[in-house]
Tab-separated table of N, CA and C in Angstrom:
chain	number	residue	atom	x	y	z
K	1	MET	N	-10.995	-27.129	75.246
K	1	MET	CA	-11.047	-28.478	74.676
K	1	MET	C	-10.170	-28.393	73.399
K	2	GLY	N	-9.632	-29.465	73.169
K	2	GLY	CA	-8.640	-29.499	71.949
K	2	GLY	C	-9.382	-29.505	70.640
K	3	ALA	N	-8.609	-29.291	69.564
K	3	ALA	CA	-8.896	-29.193	67.915
K	3	ALA	C	-9.819	-30.534	67.895
K	4	GLY	N	-11.058	-30.560	67.399
K	4	GLY	CA	-12.205	-31.467	67.071
K	4	GLY	C	-12.562	-32.384	68.182
K	5	VAL	N	-12.213	-32.048	69.407
K	5	VAL	CA	-13.001	-32.412	70.812
K	5	VAL	C	-14.310	-31.563	71.001
K	6	HIS	N	-15.424	-32.345	71.348
K	6	HIS	CA	-16.501	-31.581	71.658
K	6	HIS	C	-17.376	-32.527	72.564
K	7	LEU	N	-18.265	-32.021	73.176
K	7	LEU	CA	-19.188	-32.697	74.175
K	7	LEU	C	-20.052	-33.395	73.499
K	8	TYR	N	-20.312	-34.768	73.616
K	8	TYR	CA	-21.102	-35.718	72.978
K	8	TYR	C	-22.456	-35.347	73.019
K	9	GLN	N	-23.071	-35.117	71.658
K	9	GLN	CA	-24.316	-34.630	71.836
K	9	GLN	C	-25.028	-35.787	70.466
K	10	MET	N	-25.774	-36.574	70.775
K	10	MET	CA	-26.559	-37.539	69.815
K	10	MET	C	-27.278	-36.592	69.049
K	11	THR	N	-27.880	-36.897	67.938
K	11	THR	CA	-29.035	-36.300	67.273
K	11	THR	C	-29.566	-37.422	66.527
K	12	CYS	N	-30.928	-37.161	66.035
K	12	CYS	CA	-31.924	-38.202	65.199
K	12	CYS	C	-32.353	-37.461	63.993
K	13	TRP	N	-32.537	-38.303	63.023
K	13	TRP	CA	-33.122	-37.867	61.811
K	13	TRP	C	-33.732	-39.367	61.139
K	14	GLU	N	-34.807	-38.753	60.249
K	14	GLU	CA	-35.610	-39.463	59.560
K	14	GLU	C	-34.825	-39.958	57.872
K	15	SER	N	-34.922	-41.145	57.481
K	15	SER	CA	-34.241	-41.678	56.562
K	15	SER	C	-34.801	-43.006	55.896
K	16	ALA	N	-35.469	-42.915	54.840
K	16	ALA	CA	-36.328	-44.273	54.371
K	16	ALA	C	-37.008	-44.582	55.349
K	17	GLY	N	-38.115	-43.963	56.051
K	17	GLY	CA	-39.045	-44.156	56.572
K	17	GLY	C	-38.563	-44.704	57.822
K	18	CYS	N	-37.179	-44.647	58.377
K	18	CYS	CA	-36.820	-45.172	59.514
K	18	CYS	C	-36.074	-44.170	60.356
K	19	TRP	N	-35.944	-44.346	61.715
K	19	TRP	CA	-35.466	-43.117	62.449
K	19	TRP	C	-34.031	-43.606	63.191
K	20	HIS	N	-33.046	-42.987	62.739
K	20	HIS	CA	-31.648	-43.144	63.338
K	20	HIS	C	-30.898	-42.096	64.185
K	21	VAL	N	-29.716	-42.693	64.889
K	21	VAL	CA	-29.493	-41.694	66.052
K	21	VAL	C	-27.973	-41.792	65.998
K	22	ASN	N	-27.153	-40.790	66.172
K	22	ASN	CA	-25.627	-40.958	66.062
K	22	ASN	C	-25.060	-39.421	66.788
K	23	ASP	N	-24.058	-39.196	67.161
K	23	ASP	CA	-23.330	-37.898	67.038
K	23	ASP	C	-22.753	-37.815	65.764
K	24	VAL	N	-22.815	-36.700	65.153
K	24	VAL	CA	-22.823	-36.863	63.719
K	24	VAL	C	-21.475	-35.285	63.430
K	25	LYS	N	-21.274	-34.902	64.645
K	25	LYS	CA	-20.189	-33.794	64.410
K	25	LYS	C	-18.822	-34.124	63.878
K	26	ASN	N	-18.362	-35.544	64.023
K	26	ASN	CA	-17.352	-35.911	63.251
K	26	ASN	C	-17.465	-37.464	63.027
K	27	LEU	N	-18.140	-37.857	61.888
K	27	LEU	CA	-18.291	-39.197	61.451
K	27	LEU	C	-17.073	-39.954	61.510
K	28	SER	N	-15.906	-39.573	61.444
K	28	SER	CA	-15.103	-40.471	61.290
K	28	SER	C	-14.209	-40.667	62.446
K	29	GLY	N	-14.750	-40.115	63.547
K	29	GLY	CA	-14.272	-40.170	65.097
K	29	GLY	C	-14.856	-41.153	65.725
K	30	ARG	N	-14.469	-41.149	67.084
K	30	ARG	CA	-14.822	-42.126	68.186
K	30	ARG	C	-16.046	-41.587	68.486
K	31	SER	N	-16.683	-40.325	68.434
K	31	SER	CA	-18.089	-39.943	68.605
K	31	SER	C	-19.010	-40.684	67.893
K	32	ALA	N	-18.598	-41.027	66.506
K	32	ALA	CA	-19.731	-41.963	65.915
K	32	ALA	C	-19.801	-43.391	65.891
K	33	LYS	N	-18.650	-43.700	66.577
K	33	LYS	CA	-18.750	-45.207	66.933
K	33	LYS	C	-19.815	-45.971	67.758
K	34	TRP	N	-20.375	-46.860	67.446
K	34	TRP	CA	-21.534	-47.748	67.911
K	34	TRP	C	-21.556	-47.683	69.231
K	35	TYR	N	-20.302	-48.260	70.176
K	35	TYR	CA	-20.004	-48.469	71.134
K	35	TYR	C	-20.113	-47.215	72.071
K	36	THR	N	-19.703	-46.093	71.622
K	36	THR	CA	-19.627	-44.737	72.381
K	36	THR	C	-20.941	-44.458	73.241
K	37	PRO	N	-21.977	-44.699	72.946
K	37	PRO	CA	-23.090	-44.536	73.940
K	37	PRO	C	-23.143	-45.752	74.815
K	38	MET	N	-22.487	-46.666	74.708
K	38	MET	CA	-22.514	-47.810	75.491
K	38	MET	C	-21.726	-47.413	76.388
K	39	ARG	N	-20.450	-46.930	76.217
K	39	ARG	CA	-19.434	-46.333	77.297
K	39	ARG	C	-20.064	-45.076	77.892
K	40	ILE	N	-20.651	-44.386	77.299
K	40	ILE	CA	-21.135	-43.150	78.446
K	40	ILE	C	-22.399	-44.002	79.226
K	41	LEU	N	-23.112	-44.694	78.808
K	41	LEU	CA	-24.025	-45.193	79.782
K	41	LEU	C	-23.314	-46.207	80.927
K	42	GLY	N	-21.971	-46.754	80.477
K	42	GLY	CA	-21.429	-47.474	81.358
K	42	GLY	C	-22.040	-49.112	81.569
K	43	VAL	N	-22.645	-49.332	80.416
K	43	VAL	CA	-23.042	-50.806	80.391
K	43	VAL	C	-22.511	-51.811	79.560
K	44	SER	N	-22.682	-52.964	79.754
K	44	SER	CA	-21.909	-53.990	78.776
K	44	SER	C	-22.857	-53.924	77.443
K	45	VAL	N	-22.263	-54.864	76.643
K	45	VAL	CA	-22.697	-54.789	75.422
K	45	VAL	C	-24.228	-55.290	75.480
K	46	GLU	N	-24.277	-56.415	76.413
K	46	GLU	CA	-25.483	-57.325	76.703
K	46	GLU	C	-26.738	-56.444	77.261
K	47	GLU	N	-25.992	-55.404	78.056
K	47	GLU	CA	-27.030	-54.273	78.759
K	47	GLU	C	-27.719	-53.250	77.853
K	48	TYR	N	-26.531	-53.047	76.717
K	48	TYR	CA	-26.774	-51.794	75.726
K	48	TYR	C	-28.011	-52.490	74.871
K	49	VAL	N	-27.496	-53.856	74.435
K	49	VAL	CA	-28.475	-54.277	73.416
K	49	VAL	C	-29.807	-54.278	74.257
K	50	ASP	N	-29.976	-55.157	75.242
K	50	ASP	CA	-31.297	-54.864	76.029
K	50	ASP	C	-31.902	-53.667	76.334
K	51	LEU	N	-31.203	-52.925	76.631
K	51	LEU	CA	-31.882	-51.020	76.705
K	51	LEU	C	-32.350	-50.928	75.114
K	52	LEU	N	-31.744	-50.863	74.486
K	52	LEU	CA	-32.054	-50.506	72.825
K	52	LEU	C	-33.309	-51.102	72.276
K	53	LEU	N	-33.200	-52.546	72.549
K	53	LEU	CA	-34.382	-53.297	72.100
K	53	LEU	C	-35.599	-53.212	73.180
K	54	ASN	N	-35.476	-53.554	74.543
K	54	ASN	CA	-36.690	-53.613	75.254
K	54	ASN	C	-36.999	-51.965	75.636
K	55	THR	N	-36.158	-51.132	76.030
K	55	THR	CA	-36.717	-49.937	76.515
K	55	THR	C	-37.142	-48.877	75.545
K	56	PHE	N	-36.148	-48.801	74.574
K	56	PHE	CA	-36.310	-47.663	73.448
K	56	PHE	C	-36.932	-48.488	72.050
K	57	HIS	N	-37.042	-49.688	72.044
K	57	HIS	CA	-37.775	-50.368	71.069
K	57	HIS	C	-37.093	-50.151	69.435
K	58	ALA	N	-35.838	-50.237	69.475
K	58	ALA	CA	-35.060	-50.393	68.390
K	58	ALA	C	-35.456	-51.660	67.357
K	59	GLU	N	-35.267	-51.295	66.320
K	59	GLU	CA	-35.487	-52.315	65.422
K	59	GLU	C	-34.353	-52.762	64.667
K	60	GLY	N	-34.396	-53.796	63.741
K	60	GLY	CA	-33.480	-53.842	62.405
K	60	GLY	C	-31.796	-54.060	63.243
K	61	MET	N	-31.847	-54.704	64.023
K	61	MET	CA	-30.483	-54.888	64.788
K	61	MET	C	-29.562	-55.783	64.247
K	62	TYR	N	-28.585	-55.299	63.757
K	62	TYR	CA	-27.553	-56.486	63.352
K	62	TYR	C	-26.144	-55.777	63.277
K	63	TYR	N	-25.136	-57.039	63.536
K	63	TYR	CA	-23.955	-56.703	63.936
K	63	TYR	C	-23.069	-57.227	62.614
K	64	TYR	N	-21.933	-56.367	62.150
K	64	TYR	CA	-21.256	-56.847	60.723
K	64	TYR	C	-19.671	-56.681	61.444
K	65	ALA	N	-19.074	-58.068	61.828
K	65	ALA	CA	-18.006	-58.024	62.381
K	65	ALA	C	-16.756	-57.440	61.641
K	66	PRO	N	-16.833	-57.527	60.197
K	66	PRO	CA	-15.749	-57.182	59.693
K	66	PRO	C	-15.141	-55.701	59.820
K	67	THR	N	-16.270	-54.973	59.963
K	67	THR	CA	-16.095	-53.405	60.213
K	67	THR	C	-16.498	-52.934	61.553
K	68	ASP	N	-16.858	-54.083	62.289
K	68	ASP	CA	-17.255	-53.668	63.802
K	68	ASP	C	-18.297	-52.410	63.825
K	69	TYR	N	-19.463	-52.965	63.195
K	69	TYR	CA	-20.503	-51.950	62.975
K	69	TYR	C	-21.754	-52.768	63.341
K	70	LEU	N	-22.419	-52.092	64.830
K	70	LEU	CA	-23.731	-52.523	65.135
K	70	LEU	C	-24.634	-51.547	64.230
K	71	ALA	N	-25.684	-51.907	63.594
K	71	ALA	CA	-26.738	-51.288	63.277
K	71	ALA	C	-28.031	-51.580	63.517
K	72	PHE	N	-28.815	-50.584	63.906
K	72	PHE	CA	-30.246	-50.326	64.499
K	72	PHE	C	-30.861	-49.195	64.113
K	73	HIS	N	-32.285	-49.071	63.938
K	73	HIS	CA	-32.955	-48.051	63.614
K	73	HIS	C	-34.423	-48.044	64.788
K	74	PHE	N	-35.066	-47.012	64.599
K	74	PHE	CA	-36.271	-46.850	65.268
K	74	PHE	C	-37.419	-46.528	64.314
K	75	SER	N	-38.570	-47.465	64.172
K	75	SER	CA	-39.714	-46.821	63.477
K	75	SER	C	-40.388	-45.921	64.125
K	76	LYS	N	-40.332	-45.593	65.332
K	76	LYS	CA	-40.912	-44.186	65.800
K	76	LYS	C	-40.269	-43.161	66.046
K	77	GLU	N	-40.407	-41.960	65.690
K	77	GLU	CA	-39.718	-40.706	66.333
K	77	GLU	C	-39.551	-40.628	67.726
K	78	LYS	N	-40.639	-41.104	68.360
K	78	LYS	CA	-40.547	-40.725	69.922
K	78	LYS	C	-39.656	-41.630	70.632
K	79	ASP	N	-39.521	-42.967	69.991
K	79	ASP	CA	-38.312	-43.813	70.523
K	79	ASP	C	-36.965	-43.203	70.172
K	80	ALA	N	-36.863	-42.715	69.059
K	80	ALA	CA	-35.301	-42.206	68.778
K	80	ALA	C	-35.086	-40.804	69.442
K	81	LYS	N	-36.025	-40.285	69.688
K	81	LYS	CA	-35.831	-38.878	70.506
K	81	LYS	C	-35.615	-39.319	71.977
K	82	ALA	N	-36.489	-40.148	72.444
K	82	ALA	CA	-36.217	-40.673	73.665
K	82	ALA	C	-35.004	-41.172	74.291
K	83	PHE	N	-34.466	-41.861	73.059
K	83	PHE	CA	-32.858	-42.510	73.244
K	83	PHE	C	-32.012	-41.493	73.281
K	84	CYS	N	-32.005	-40.443	72.431
K	84	CYS	CA	-31.170	-39.438	72.251
K	84	CYS	C	-31.226	-38.597	73.467
K	85	SER	N	-32.318	-38.369	74.057
K	85	SER	CA	-32.494	-37.574	75.160
K	85	SER	C	-32.185	-38.302	76.682
K	86	TYR	N	-32.204	-39.514	76.699
K	86	TYR	CA	-31.224	-40.320	77.816
K	86	TYR	C	-29.873	-40.240	77.438
K	87	VAL	N	-29.114	-40.396	76.359
K	87	VAL	CA	-27.974	-40.630	76.421
K	87	VAL	C	-27.311	-39.141	76.553
K	88	ASN	N	-28.026	-38.163	75.923
K	88	ASN	CA	-27.404	-36.738	75.817
K	88	ASN	C	-27.526	-36.205	77.347
K	89	LYS	N	-28.520	-36.987	78.160
K	89	LYS	CA	-28.384	-36.117	79.724
K	89	LYS	C	-27.218	-36.967	80.613
K	90	ILE	N	-27.000	-38.096	80.173
K	90	ILE	CA	-25.857	-38.693	81.061
K	90	ILE	C	-24.559	-38.119	80.328
K	91	ALA	N	-24.547	-37.896	79.186
K	91	ALA	CA	-23.289	-37.374	78.513
K	91	ALA	C	-22.711	-36.286	78.900
K	92	ARG	N	-24.186	-34.988	79.119
K	92	ARG	CA	-23.975	-33.760	79.705
K	92	ARG	C	-23.469	-33.953	81.223
K	93	HIS	N	-24.209	-34.625	81.977
K	93	HIS	CA	-23.986	-34.804	83.344
K	93	HIS	C	-22.450	-35.105	83.776
K	94	SER	N	-21.668	-36.051	82.748
K	94	SER	CA	-20.566	-36.732	82.900
K	94	SER	C	-19.506	-35.855	82.217
K	95	ASN	N	-19.876	-34.708	81.388
K	95	ASN	CA	-18.932	-34.015	80.614
K	95	ASN	C	-18.099	-34.788	79.765
K	96	TYR	N	-18.898	-35.832	78.863
K	96	TYR	CA	-18.341	-36.531	78.270
K	96	TYR	C	-17.933	-36.061	76.595
K	97	CYS	N	-16.508	-35.982	76.684
K	97	CYS	CA	-15.951	-35.433	75.401
K	97	CYS	C	-15.131	-36.106	74.803
K	98	CYS	N	-15.283	-36.099	73.364
K	98	CYS	CA	-14.938	-37.120	72.392
K	98	CYS	C	-14.594	-36.134	70.840
K	99	ALA	N	-13.428	-37.111	70.304
K	99	ALA	CA	-13.259	-36.296	68.837
K	99	ALA	C	-14.075	-36.948	67.982
């Protein structure tokens, strides 16, 4: 892999009483963009939002168009970890690399 390229790996952490998820290896790169997990999963925006809300129980979801930012969090650690595990399994299986 080239400089800065890595296998996608989402992590979760707690902040202000909520659980957050992202690939934090390069926060200014593509790996940290909200749509990267959606691409890894091969789903549409609508399917991704449905998956987050109805399968993994994400909360506080909003989209801020000026900066193309989709925010959400989890109130339970188990939901955040389940989502991370789900995305990471598919990323590993497909060898999804990004910068």
